[in-house]
Coordinates of C-alpha atoms in Angstrom, one line a residue:
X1 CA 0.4 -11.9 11.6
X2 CA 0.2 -8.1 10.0
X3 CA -2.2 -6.3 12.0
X4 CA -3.6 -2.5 10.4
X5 CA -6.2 -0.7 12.0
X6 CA -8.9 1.3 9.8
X7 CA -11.5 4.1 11.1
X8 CA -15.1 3.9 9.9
X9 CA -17.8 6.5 9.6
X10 CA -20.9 4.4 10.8
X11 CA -23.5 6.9 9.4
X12 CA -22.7 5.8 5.1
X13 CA -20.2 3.0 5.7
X14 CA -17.2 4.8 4.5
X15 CA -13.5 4.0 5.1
X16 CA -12.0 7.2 6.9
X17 CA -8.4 5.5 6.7
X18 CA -6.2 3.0 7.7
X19 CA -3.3 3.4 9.7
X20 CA -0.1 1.1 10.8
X21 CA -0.8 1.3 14.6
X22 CA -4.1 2.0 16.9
X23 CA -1.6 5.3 18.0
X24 CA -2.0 6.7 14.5
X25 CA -5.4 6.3 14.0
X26 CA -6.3 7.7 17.9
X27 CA -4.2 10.9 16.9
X28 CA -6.4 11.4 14.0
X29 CA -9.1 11.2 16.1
X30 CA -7.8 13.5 18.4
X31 CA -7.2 15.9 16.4
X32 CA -10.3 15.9 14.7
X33 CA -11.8 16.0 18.0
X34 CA -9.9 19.3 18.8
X35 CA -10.8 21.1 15.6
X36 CA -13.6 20.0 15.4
X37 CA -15.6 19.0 18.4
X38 CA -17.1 15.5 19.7
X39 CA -20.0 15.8 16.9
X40 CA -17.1 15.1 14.2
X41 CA -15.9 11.8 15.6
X42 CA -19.5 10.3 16.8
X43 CA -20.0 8.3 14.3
X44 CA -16.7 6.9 13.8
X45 CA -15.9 3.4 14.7
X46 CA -12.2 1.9 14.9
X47 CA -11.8 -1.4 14.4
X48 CA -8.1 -4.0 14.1
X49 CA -7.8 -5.8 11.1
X50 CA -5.6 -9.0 10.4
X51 CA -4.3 -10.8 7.8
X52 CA -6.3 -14.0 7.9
X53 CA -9.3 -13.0 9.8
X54 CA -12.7 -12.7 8.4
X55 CA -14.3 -10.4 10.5
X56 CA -12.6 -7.5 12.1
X57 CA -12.5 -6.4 15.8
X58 CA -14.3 -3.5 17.1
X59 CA -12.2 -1.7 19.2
X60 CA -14.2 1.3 20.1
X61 CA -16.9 3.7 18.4
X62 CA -18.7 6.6 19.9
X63 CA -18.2 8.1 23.3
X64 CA -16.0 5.3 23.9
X65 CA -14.0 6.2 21.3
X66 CA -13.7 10.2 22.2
X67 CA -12.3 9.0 25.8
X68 CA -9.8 6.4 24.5
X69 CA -8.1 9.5 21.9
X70 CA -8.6 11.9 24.9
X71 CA -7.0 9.2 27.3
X72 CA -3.9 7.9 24.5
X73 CA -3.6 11.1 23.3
X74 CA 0.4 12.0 22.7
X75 CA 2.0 15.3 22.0
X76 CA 2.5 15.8 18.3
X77 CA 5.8 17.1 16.9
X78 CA 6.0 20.1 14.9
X79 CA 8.9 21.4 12.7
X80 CA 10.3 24.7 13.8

């Protein structure tokens, strides 16, 4: 089944984006987190979405979330 995982801002219900893997949408996070501090991301809630399901699953918001982007976090590549 197609799976697609989506970041939420909690405070007004708002789609951040939605991103092919739970890597992509953890980068984002990180990096949002590294410009902008944890206040930027403490609303935010990422959740798995799949073709055929009603609801989807929460996968972490919050603190839980800063520590699973600091934890996956992977270097990102650069052009020179």
């Amino acid at each position: 089944m197609e799976r697609w995982f989506e970041l939420w801002d909690a405070r007004n219900a708002s789609l951040v984006g939605t991103y092919d893997t739970e890597e992509a949408a953890l980068a984002v996070v990180s990096r949002s987190l590294a410009s902008y501090g944890e206040e930027s991301i403490r609303t935010l809630v990422l959740t798995a979405e799949e073709a055929g399901r009603d609801e989807p699953e929460t996968i972490a918001s919050g603190a839980e979330l800063i520590v699973l982007a600091s934890q996956s976090e992977s270097p990102i590549a650069t052009r020179a």
